[in-house]
PDB file of C-alpha atoms and ligand atoms in Angstrom:
ATOM      1  CA  MET I  15       0.000   0.000   0.000  1.00  0.00           C
ATOM      2  CA  GLY I  16       3.025   2.291   0.646  1.00  0.00           C
ATOM      3  CA  LYS I  17       2.363   5.896  -0.255  1.00  0.00           C
ATOM      4  CA  GLY I  18      -1.252   5.246  -1.180  1.00  0.00           C
ATOM      5  CA  VAL I  19      -0.536   3.299  -4.357  1.00  0.00           C
ATOM      6  CA  ILE I  20      -2.130  -0.129  -4.445  1.00  0.00           C
ATOM      7  CA  ILE I  21      -1.092  -2.645  -7.063  1.00  0.00           C
ATOM      8  CA  ALA I  22      -3.875  -5.168  -7.648  1.00  0.00           C
ATOM      9  CA  MET I  23      -3.185  -8.269  -9.713  1.00  0.00           C
ATOM     10  CA  THR I  24      -6.834  -9.365 -10.025  1.00  0.00           C
ATOM     11  CA  ARG I  25     -10.228  -7.688 -10.357  1.00  0.00           C
ATOM     12  CA  ASP I  26     -11.190  -8.981  -6.858  1.00  0.00           C
ATOM     13  CA  GLU I  27      -8.097  -7.378  -5.325  1.00  0.00           C
ATOM     14  CA  ALA I  28      -8.872  -4.117  -7.105  1.00  0.00           C
ATOM     15  CA  GLN I  29     -12.489  -4.106  -5.929  1.00  0.00           C
ATOM     16  CA  LYS I  30     -11.421  -4.864  -2.345  1.00  0.00           C
ATOM     17  CA  ALA I  31      -8.912  -1.983  -2.442  1.00  0.00           C
ATOM     18  CA  ILE I  32     -11.508   0.434  -3.825  1.00  0.00           C
ATOM     19  CA  ARG I  33     -13.949  -0.525  -1.051  1.00  0.00           C
ATOM     20  CA  GLU I  34     -11.259  -0.053   1.619  1.00  0.00           C
ATOM     21  CA  ILE I  35     -10.315   3.354   0.297  1.00  0.00           C
ATOM     22  CA  MET I  36     -13.722   4.792  -0.571  1.00  0.00           C
ATOM     23  CA  GLU I  37     -16.049   3.101   1.942  1.00  0.00           C
ATOM     24  CA  ASP I  38     -13.813   2.181   4.902  1.00  0.00           C
ATOM     25  CA  LYS I  39     -11.808   5.413   4.356  1.00  0.00           C
ATOM     26  CA  VAL I  40      -8.397   3.850   5.158  1.00  0.00           C
ATOM     27  CA  PHE I  41      -6.768   7.034   3.795  1.00  0.00           C
ATOM     28  CA  GLY I  42      -9.333   9.360   5.380  1.00  0.00           C
ATOM     29  CA  GLU I  43     -10.683  12.164   3.197  1.00  0.00           C
ATOM     30  CA  SER I  44      -7.711  11.961   0.805  1.00  0.00           C
ATOM     31  CA  GLY I  45      -9.225   8.699  -0.404  1.00  0.00           C
ATOM     32  CA  SER I  46     -12.434  10.386  -1.589  1.00  0.00           C
ATOM     33  CA  ARG I  47     -10.987  10.572  -5.100  1.00  0.00           C
ATOM     34  CA  ILE I  48      -8.961   7.791  -6.658  1.00  0.00           C
ATOM     35  CA  VAL I  49      -7.092   7.259  -9.926  1.00  0.00           C
ATOM     36  CA  ILE I  50      -7.237   3.800 -11.487  1.00  0.00           C
ATOM     37  CA  GLU I  51      -4.440   2.934 -13.890  1.00  0.00           C
ATOM     38  CA  GLU I  52      -3.958  -0.174 -16.000  1.00  0.00           C
ATOM     39  CA  PHE I  53      -1.198  -2.519 -14.770  1.00  0.00           C
ATOM     40  CA  LEU I  54       1.315  -2.772 -17.595  1.00  0.00           C
ATOM     41  CA  GLU I  55       3.956  -5.390 -18.205  1.00  0.00           C
ATOM     42  CA  GLY I  56       6.667  -5.598 -20.836  1.00  0.00           C
ATOM     43  CA  PRO I  57      10.046  -4.208 -21.830  1.00  0.00           C
ATOM     44  CA  GLU I  58      10.553  -0.464 -21.462  1.00  0.00           C
ATOM     45  CA  VAL I  59      11.819   1.764 -24.239  1.00  0.00           C
ATOM     46  CA  SER I  60      12.886   5.394 -24.060  1.00  0.00           C
ATOM     47  CA  VAL I  61      12.320   7.422 -27.205  1.00  0.00           C
ATOM     48  CA  LEU I  62      13.601  10.986 -27.180  1.00  0.00           C
ATOM     49  CA  SER I  63      12.278  13.080 -30.037  1.00  0.00           C
ATOM     50  CA  PHE I  64      12.800  16.461 -31.624  1.00  0.00           C
ATOM     51  CA  THR I  65       9.631  18.418 -32.190  1.00  0.00           C
ATOM     52  CA  ASP I  66       8.814  21.908 -33.410  1.00  0.00           C
ATOM     53  CA  GLY I  67       5.152  21.534 -32.480  1.00  0.00           C
ATOM     54  CA  ASN I  68       4.138  20.229 -35.920  1.00  0.00           C
ATOM     55  CA  VAL I  69       6.733  17.678 -36.913  1.00  0.00           C
ATOM     56  CA  VAL I  70       8.074  15.018 -34.557  1.00  0.00           C
ATOM     57  CA  ILE I  71      11.334  13.222 -35.354  1.00  0.00           C
ATOM     58  CA  PRO I  72      12.140  10.334 -33.002  1.00  0.00           C
ATOM     59  CA  MET I  73      15.796   9.847 -32.181  1.00  0.00           C
ATOM     60  CA  VAL I  74      17.371   6.407 -32.000  1.00  0.00           C
ATOM     61  CA  SER I  75      15.620   4.387 -29.271  1.00  0.00           C
ATOM     62  CA  SER I  76      17.323   3.443 -26.012  1.00  0.00           C
ATOM     63  CA  MET I  77      16.973   1.182 -22.971  1.00  0.00           C
ATOM     64  CA  ASP I  78      17.517   2.470 -19.442  1.00  0.00           C
ATOM     65  CA  HIS I  79      18.458   0.258 -16.465  1.00  0.00           C
ATOM     66  CA  LYS I  80      16.688   1.833 -13.513  1.00  0.00           C
ATOM     67  CA  ARG I  81      17.484  -0.457 -10.580  1.00  0.00           C
ATOM     68  CA  ALA I  82      20.643   0.137  -8.585  1.00  0.00           C
ATOM     69  CA  HIS I  83      22.066  -3.391  -8.843  1.00  0.00           C
ATOM     70  CA  ASP I  84      22.597  -6.264 -11.270  1.00  0.00           C
ATOM     71  CA  ASN I  85      19.619  -8.375 -12.386  1.00  0.00           C
ATOM     72  CA  ASP I  86      17.347  -5.372 -11.813  1.00  0.00           C
ATOM     73  CA  GLU I  87      17.691  -5.687  -8.057  1.00  0.00           C
ATOM     74  CA  GLY I  88      17.801  -2.877  -5.511  1.00  0.00           C
ATOM     75  CA  LEU I  89      16.061   0.473  -5.441  1.00  0.00           C
ATOM     76  CA  ASN I  90      14.954   2.561  -8.379  1.00  0.00           C
ATOM     77  CA  THR I  91      17.487   5.167  -9.491  1.00  0.00           C
ATOM     78  CA  GLY I  92      17.642   7.901 -12.089  1.00  0.00           C
ATOM     79  CA  GLY I  93      19.260   5.281 -14.362  1.00  0.00           C
ATOM     80  CA  MET I  94      22.371   3.136 -13.961  1.00  0.00           C
ATOM     81  CA  GLY I  95      23.146   2.696 -17.635  1.00  0.00           C
ATOM     82  CA  THR I  96      21.735   2.651 -21.135  1.00  0.00           C
ATOM     83  CA  VAL I  97      22.110   1.070 -24.530  1.00  0.00           C
ATOM     84  CA  ALA I  98      20.979   2.268 -27.935  1.00  0.00           C
ATOM     85  CA  PRO I  99      19.265   1.176 -30.059  1.00  0.00           C
ATOM     86  CA  ASN I 100      16.702  -0.744 -28.018  1.00  0.00           C
ATOM     87  CA  PRO I 101      16.106  -4.135 -29.717  1.00  0.00           C
ATOM     88  CA  TYR I 102      12.476  -4.231 -28.555  1.00  0.00           C
ATOM     89  CA  TYR I 103      11.732  -1.101 -30.567  1.00  0.00           C
ATOM     90  CA  THR I 104      11.203  -2.717 -33.952  1.00  0.00           C
ATOM     91  CA  LYS I 105      10.212  -0.926 -37.157  1.00  0.00           C
ATOM     92  CA  ASP I 106       6.580  -2.049 -36.691  1.00  0.00           C
ATOM     93  CA  ILE I 107       6.508  -0.775 -33.107  1.00  0.00           C
ATOM     94  CA  ALA I 108       8.090   2.499 -34.223  1.00  0.00           C
ATOM     95  CA  ASP I 109       5.417   2.959 -36.903  1.00  0.00           C
ATOM     96  CA  GLU I 110       2.659   2.207 -34.396  1.00  0.00           C
ATOM     97  CA  CYS I 111       4.153   4.688 -31.907  1.00  0.00           C
ATOM     98  CA  MET I 112       4.288   7.416 -34.547  1.00  0.00           C
ATOM     99  CA  GLU I 113       0.666   6.898 -35.549  1.00  0.00           C
ATOM    100  CA  LYS I 114      -0.907   6.265 -32.137  1.00  0.00           C
ATOM    101  CA  ILE I 115       1.317   8.145 -29.687  1.00  0.00           C
ATOM    102  CA  PHE I 116       3.835  10.649 -31.059  1.00  0.00           C
ATOM    103  CA  LEU I 117       1.735  12.551 -33.613  1.00  0.00           C
ATOM    104  CA  PRO I 118      -1.470  12.526 -31.505  1.00  0.00           C
ATOM    105  CA  THR I 119       0.554  13.868 -28.551  1.00  0.00           C
ATOM    106  CA  ILE I 120       1.982  16.885 -30.331  1.00  0.00           C
ATOM    107  CA  LYS I 121      -1.324  17.552 -32.108  1.00  0.00           C
ATOM    108  CA  ALA I 122      -3.196  17.446 -28.789  1.00  0.00           C
ATOM    109  CA  MET I 123      -0.683  19.782 -27.147  1.00  0.00           C
ATOM    110  CA  LYS I 124      -1.105  22.239 -29.988  1.00  0.00           C
ATOM    111  CA  ALA I 125      -4.903  21.958 -29.869  1.00  0.00           C
ATOM    112  CA  GLU I 126      -4.785  22.820 -26.155  1.00  0.00           C
ATOM    113  CA  GLY I 127      -2.713  25.920 -26.903  1.00  0.00           C
ATOM    114  CA  ARG I 128       0.422  24.338 -25.431  1.00  0.00           C
ATOM    115  CA  GLU I 129       2.493  23.872 -28.578  1.00  0.00           C
ATOM    116  CA  PHE I 130       5.769  22.297 -27.534  1.00  0.00           C
ATOM    117  CA  ARG I 131       9.129  22.868 -29.178  1.00  0.00           C
ATOM    118  CA  GLY I 132      12.180  21.009 -27.938  1.00  0.00           C
ATOM    119  CA  CYS I 133      13.004  17.483 -26.890  1.00  0.00           C
ATOM    120  CA  LEU I 134       9.983  15.414 -25.942  1.00  0.00           C
ATOM    121  CA  TYR I 135      10.814  12.176 -24.128  1.00  0.00           C
ATOM    122  CA  PHE I 136       8.399   9.248 -24.488  1.00  0.00           C
ATOM    123  CA  GLY I 137       8.815   6.584 -21.786  1.00  0.00           C
ATOM    124  CA  LEU I 138       7.096   3.558 -23.314  1.00  0.00           C
ATOM    125  CA  MET I 139       6.264   0.009 -22.364  1.00  0.00           C
ATOM    126  CA  ILE I 140       5.862  -2.588 -25.104  1.00  0.00           C
ATOM    127  CA  THR I 141       2.939  -4.619 -23.770  1.00  0.00           C
ATOM    128  CA  LYS I 142       1.192  -7.598 -25.378  1.00  0.00           C
ATOM    129  CA  ASP I 143      -1.449  -5.082 -26.515  1.00  0.00           C
ATOM    130  CA  GLY I 144       1.141  -2.841 -28.135  1.00  0.00           C
ATOM    131  CA  PRO I 145       3.146   0.194 -26.990  1.00  0.00           C
ATOM    132  CA  LYS I 146       1.782   2.270 -24.085  1.00  0.00           C
ATOM    133  CA  VAL I 147       3.008   5.524 -22.571  1.00  0.00           C
ATOM    134  CA  ILE I 148       4.408   5.321 -19.045  1.00  0.00           C
ATOM    135  CA  GLU I 149       5.672   8.885 -18.862  1.00  0.00           C
ATOM    136  CA  TYR I 150       6.418  12.023 -20.837  1.00  0.00           C
ATOM    137  CA  ASN I 151       9.280  14.369 -20.055  1.00  0.00           C
ATOM    138  CA  CYS I 152       9.867  17.736 -21.703  1.00  0.00           C
ATOM    139  CA  ARG I 153      13.621  17.209 -21.640  1.00  0.00           C
ATOM    140  CA  PHE I 154      16.395  14.887 -22.715  1.00  0.00           C
ATOM    141  CA  GLY I 155      16.826  11.703 -20.624  1.00  0.00           C
ATOM    142  CA  ASP I 156      19.754  10.914 -18.376  1.00  0.00           C
ATOM    143  CA  PRO I 157      21.515   8.540 -19.096  1.00  0.00           C
ATOM    144  CA  GLU I 158      19.627   8.070 -22.401  1.00  0.00           C
ATOM    145  CA  THR I 159      21.217  11.163 -23.936  1.00  0.00           C
ATOM    146  CA  GLN I 160      24.702   9.751 -23.374  1.00  0.00           C
ATOM    147  CA  VAL I 161      23.940   6.929 -25.837  1.00  0.00           C
ATOM    148  CA  VAL I 162      21.610   8.748 -28.227  1.00  0.00           C
ATOM    149  CA  LEU I 163      23.556  11.884 -29.104  1.00  0.00           C
ATOM    150  CA  PRO I 164      26.865  10.093 -29.893  1.00  0.00           C
ATOM    151  CA  LEU I 165      24.918   8.260 -32.636  1.00  0.00           C
ATOM    152  CA  LEU I 166      23.503  11.504 -34.089  1.00  0.00           C
ATOM    153  CA  LYS I 167      25.234  12.325 -37.376  1.00  0.00           C
ATOM    154  CA  THR I 168      23.432  15.616 -38.080  1.00  0.00           C
ATOM    155  CA  ASP I 169      24.639  18.783 -36.378  1.00  0.00           C
ATOM    156  CA  LEU I 170      22.634  19.244 -33.134  1.00  0.00           C
ATOM    157  CA  PHE I 171      22.776  23.054 -33.252  1.00  0.00           C
ATOM    158  CA  THR I 172      21.250  23.074 -36.741  1.00  0.00           C
ATOM    159  CA  ILE I 173      18.450  20.795 -35.526  1.00  0.00           C
ATOM    160  CA  MET I 174      17.747  22.925 -32.454  1.00  0.00           C
ATOM    161  CA  GLN I 175      17.629  26.100 -34.543  1.00  0.00           C
ATOM    162  CA  ALA I 176      15.055  24.439 -36.796  1.00  0.00           C
ATOM    163  CA  VAL I 177      13.122  23.282 -33.708  1.00  0.00           C
ATOM    164  CA  SER I 178      12.950  26.814 -32.320  1.00  0.00           C
ATOM    165  CA  LYS I 179      11.950  28.349 -35.665  1.00  0.00           C
ATOM    166  CA  GLY I 180       9.280  25.719 -36.443  1.00  0.00           C
ATOM    167  CA  GLU I 181      11.276  24.517 -39.472  1.00  0.00           C
ATOM    168  CA  LEU I 182      12.061  20.941 -38.494  1.00  0.00           C
ATOM    169  CA  ASP I 183      10.571  19.674 -41.781  1.00  0.00           C
ATOM    170  CA  LYS I 184      13.508  21.305 -43.577  1.00  0.00           C
ATOM    171  CA  VAL I 185      16.206  19.271 -41.774  1.00  0.00           C
ATOM    172  CA  ASN I 186      17.245  15.751 -42.708  1.00  0.00           C
ATOM    173  CA  ILE I 187      18.147  14.113 -39.393  1.00  0.00           C
ATOM    174  CA  GLU I 188      20.408  11.075 -39.563  1.00  0.00           C
ATOM    175  CA  PHE I 189      21.661   8.610 -36.958  1.00  0.00           C
ATOM    176  CA  SER I 190      24.505   6.163 -37.335  1.00  0.00           C
ATOM    177  CA  ASP I 191      23.640   2.476 -37.810  1.00  0.00           C
ATOM    178  CA  GLY I 192      25.933   1.611 -34.910  1.00  0.00           C
ATOM    179  CA  ALA I 193      25.269   1.126 -31.213  1.00  0.00           C
ATOM    180  CA  ALA I 194      26.216   2.770 -27.932  1.00  0.00           C
ATOM    181  CA  CYS I 195      26.431   1.794 -24.271  1.00  0.00           C
ATOM    182  CA  CYS I 196      26.711   3.998 -21.179  1.00  0.00           C
ATOM    183  CA  VAL I 197      27.689   2.608 -17.780  1.00  0.00           C
ATOM    184  CA  ILE I 198      26.980   4.918 -14.851  1.00  0.00           C
ATOM    185  CA  ILE I 199      29.529   4.978 -12.055  1.00  0.00           C
ATOM    186  CA  ALA I 200      27.695   6.011  -8.888  1.00  0.00           C
ATOM    187  CA  SER I 201      28.811   6.721  -5.334  1.00  0.00           C
ATOM    188  CA  LYS I 202      28.629   3.656  -3.069  1.00  0.00           C
ATOM    189  CA  GLY I 203      25.333   3.755  -1.171  1.00  0.00           C
ATOM    190  CA  TYR I 204      23.442   5.570  -3.957  1.00  0.00           C
ATOM    191  CA  PRO I 205      20.431   5.998  -4.250  1.00  0.00           C
ATOM    192  CA  VAL I 206      20.106   6.153  -0.440  1.00  0.00           C
ATOM    193  CA  LYS I 207      23.035   7.526   1.540  1.00  0.00           C
ATOM    194  CA  TYR I 208      26.429   8.197   0.044  1.00  0.00           C
ATOM    195  CA  GLN I 209      29.531  10.282   0.633  1.00  0.00           C
ATOM    196  CA  SER I 210      31.117  12.790  -1.730  1.00  0.00           C
ATOM    197  CA  GLY I 211      34.558  14.362  -2.008  1.00  0.00           C
ATOM    198  CA  PHE I 212      36.519  11.359  -3.320  1.00  0.00           C
ATOM    199  CA  GLU I 213      39.260  12.080  -5.840  1.00  0.00           C
ATOM    200  CA  MET I 214      38.801  10.540  -9.292  1.00  0.00           C
ATOM    201  CA  LYS I 215      41.239   9.914 -12.123  1.00  0.00           C
ATOM    202  CA  LEU I 216      39.767   9.348 -15.556  1.00  0.00           C
ATOM    203  CA  PRO I 217      41.313   7.562 -18.534  1.00  0.00           C
ATOM    204  CA  GLN I 218      42.005   9.497 -21.741  1.00  0.00           C
ATOM    205  CA  ALA I 219      39.044   9.571 -24.138  1.00  0.00           C
ATOM    206  CA  THR I 220      39.453   7.675 -27.409  1.00  0.00           C
ATOM    207  CA  ASP I 221      37.621   8.032 -30.741  1.00  0.00           C
ATOM    208  CA  ASP I 222      34.821   5.822 -29.445  1.00  0.00           C
ATOM    209  CA  GLN I 223      35.090   5.937 -25.638  1.00  0.00           C
ATOM    210  CA  ASP I 224      34.274   8.972 -23.530  1.00  0.00           C
ATOM    211  CA  ILE I 225      33.161   9.915 -20.017  1.00  0.00           C
ATOM    212  CA  TYR I 226      30.391  12.380 -19.230  1.00  0.00           C
ATOM    213  CA  VAL I 227      31.059  13.927 -15.826  1.00  0.00           C
ATOM    214  CA  ALA I 228      27.884  14.630 -13.827  1.00  0.00           C
ATOM    215  CA  GLY I 229      28.028  14.551 -10.011  1.00  0.00           C
ATOM    216  CA  ALA I 230      31.526  15.968  -9.620  1.00  0.00           C
ATOM    217  CA  LYS I 231      33.384  19.167  -8.877  1.00  0.00           C
ATOM    218  CA  VAL I 232      36.819  20.548  -9.612  1.00  0.00           C
ATOM    219  CA  ASP I 233      38.968  21.400  -6.604  1.00  0.00           C
ATOM    220  CA  GLY I 234      42.281  22.929  -7.701  1.00  0.00           C
ATOM    221  CA  ASP I 235      43.750  20.328 -10.034  1.00  0.00           C
ATOM    222  CA  LYS I 236      41.639  17.520  -8.590  1.00  0.00           C
ATOM    223  CA  LEU I 237      38.323  16.098  -9.769  1.00  0.00           C
ATOM    224  CA  LEU I 238      36.148  15.133  -6.790  1.00  0.00           C
ATOM    225  CA  SER I 239      32.912  13.156  -6.637  1.00  0.00           C
ATOM    226  CA  ALA I 240      29.963  15.355  -5.657  1.00  0.00           C
ATOM    227  CA  GLY I 241      26.751  13.444  -6.128  1.00  0.00           C
ATOM    228  CA  GLY I 242      24.994  10.112  -6.505  1.00  0.00           C
ATOM    229  CA  ARG I 243      25.393   9.380 -10.197  1.00  0.00           C
ATOM    230  CA  VAL I 244      28.886  10.628 -10.877  1.00  0.00           C
ATOM    231  CA  LEU I 245      30.215   9.485 -14.273  1.00  0.00           C
ATOM    232  CA  GLY I 246      28.635   8.211 -17.512  1.00  0.00           C
ATOM    233  CA  VAL I 247      31.196   6.020 -19.245  1.00  0.00           C
ATOM    234  CA  THR I 248      30.116   5.722 -22.856  1.00  0.00           C
ATOM    235  CA  ALA I 249      31.328   3.829 -25.901  1.00  0.00           C
ATOM    236  CA  THR I 250      30.103   3.515 -29.469  1.00  0.00           C
ATOM    237  CA  ALA I 251      30.767   0.672 -31.908  1.00  0.00           C
ATOM    238  CA  PRO I 252      29.291  -0.820 -35.073  1.00  0.00           C
ATOM    239  CA  ASP I 253      27.422  -3.388 -32.956  1.00  0.00           C
ATOM    240  CA  LEU I 254      25.946  -3.512 -29.465  1.00  0.00           C
ATOM    241  CA  ALA I 255      28.149  -6.307 -28.070  1.00  0.00           C
ATOM    242  CA  THR I 256      31.298  -4.340 -28.930  1.00  0.00           C
ATOM    243  CA  ALA I 257      29.885  -1.076 -27.559  1.00  0.00           C
ATOM    244  CA  ILE I 258      29.141  -2.790 -24.233  1.00  0.00           C
ATOM    245  CA  LYS I 259      32.607  -4.368 -24.091  1.00  0.00           C
ATOM    246  CA  LYS I 260      34.302  -1.045 -24.829  1.00  0.00           C
ATOM    247  CA  ALA I 261      32.232   0.861 -22.254  1.00  0.00           C
ATOM    248  CA  TYR I 262      33.207  -1.658 -19.560  1.00  0.00           C
ATOM    249  CA  GLU I 263      36.874  -1.631 -20.621  1.00  0.00           C
ATOM    250  CA  HIS I 264      36.883   2.138 -20.184  1.00  0.00           C
ATOM    251  CA  ALA I 265      34.941   2.008 -16.878  1.00  0.00           C
ATOM    252  CA  GLU I 266      37.506  -0.424 -15.434  1.00  0.00           C
ATOM    253  CA  LYS I 267      40.221   2.202 -16.039  1.00  0.00           C
ATOM    254  CA  VAL I 268      38.488   4.847 -13.901  1.00  0.00           C
ATOM    255  CA  GLU I 269      40.151   5.381 -10.531  1.00  0.00           C
ATOM    256  CA  PHE I 270      37.369   6.178  -8.064  1.00  0.00           C
ATOM    257  CA  GLU I 271      37.601   4.397  -4.724  1.00  0.00           C
ATOM    258  CA  ASN I 272      34.033   5.167  -3.664  1.00  0.00           C
ATOM    259  CA  GLY I 273      32.422   4.281  -7.001  1.00  0.00           C
ATOM    260  CA  PHE I 274      30.370   1.287  -8.092  1.00  0.00           C
ATOM    261  CA  PHE I 275      28.652   0.294 -11.306  1.00  0.00           C
ATOM    262  CA  ARG I 276      26.304  -2.406 -12.553  1.00  0.00           C
ATOM    263  CA  LYS I 277      28.023  -5.206 -14.437  1.00  0.00           C
ATOM    264  CA  ASP I 278      25.055  -6.178 -16.618  1.00  0.00           C
ATOM    265  CA  ILE I 279      24.209  -3.045 -18.589  1.00  0.00           C
ATOM    266  CA  GLY I 280      23.058  -4.206 -22.029  1.00  0.00           C
ATOM    267  CA  ALA I 281      22.793  -7.893 -21.093  1.00  0.00           C
ATOM    268  CA  LYS I 282      19.007  -7.950 -21.547  1.00  0.00           C
ATOM    269  CA  ALA I 283      19.291  -6.146 -24.896  1.00  0.00           C
ATOM    270  CA  LEU I 284      21.910  -8.619 -26.131  1.00  0.00           C
ATOM    271  CA  LYS I 285      19.689 -11.517 -25.087  1.00  0.00           C
ATOM    272  CA  ALA I 286      16.771 -10.001 -27.025  1.00  0.00           C
ATOM    273  CA  LEU I 287      18.961  -9.730 -30.124  1.00  0.00           C
ATOM    274  CA  ASN I 288      20.026 -13.398 -30.010  1.00  0.00           C
TER     275      ASN I 288
HETATM  276  N1  LIG J   3      16.536   8.000 -17.253  1.00  0.00           N
HETATM  277  C1  LIG J   3      15.252   8.430 -16.967  1.00  0.00           C
HETATM  278  C2  LIG J   3      14.987   9.856 -17.160  1.00  0.00           C
HETATM  279  O1  LIG J   3      15.802  10.606 -17.668  1.00  0.00           O
HETATM  280  O2  LIG J   3      13.910  10.276 -16.779  1.00  0.00           O
END
């Protein structure tokens, strides 16, 4: 029951919960109105998109890994790693999303007088009944962006100018056919209690391996940890298996005594490909 959210697996359970809330008033007056949502199951896909309010151009799809520890164990986090593209996001699913979710969303926003220009993030679940929206964000995703933008071939500034001017239809946006993987190095104890201020030494970037520094600060000539999710170690490659291997090779070279990272980023995606 937690914070007032009840997950019912059967109709009987749902009816019992509704009676408890609305008739027995287990939440007092705050239970006089309830929201009933469908229970969804299936792989999750993040699709960031560019939109100028009329045109919506999805970027390459990605897969986040939200739980703190391997095998999707531990608490939910902001994201412990990503891969792109997401193998569950097939061409058919993409077409269905465009027709039933992406275009209706931007059209509805415009019709309500809330035309949106920028990056619209669709958090989707691919259920047995097709793709469903879990969440929208009016921003890029973290750590989705770390795997999506390295695969973008078109100049981002040109795209964003077109977005702001309402001229997105004039830009041909291309992504590489390759793959990317980002492994987040977080402070031990994240997402609950963690310490900051640990010195970090990062390996030199290569043509296809880089580190995005997030929860950190510069102190003189030292780089110190200063947050929960600290580093996004990212690699690109022609295929997903190589991108994952390269991201982990680079992550192993990071010197950060108080850091930890999941060892199975991309494992589910690789399994889905095979
Ligand atoms: N990684 C999830 C988010 O950016 O909301």
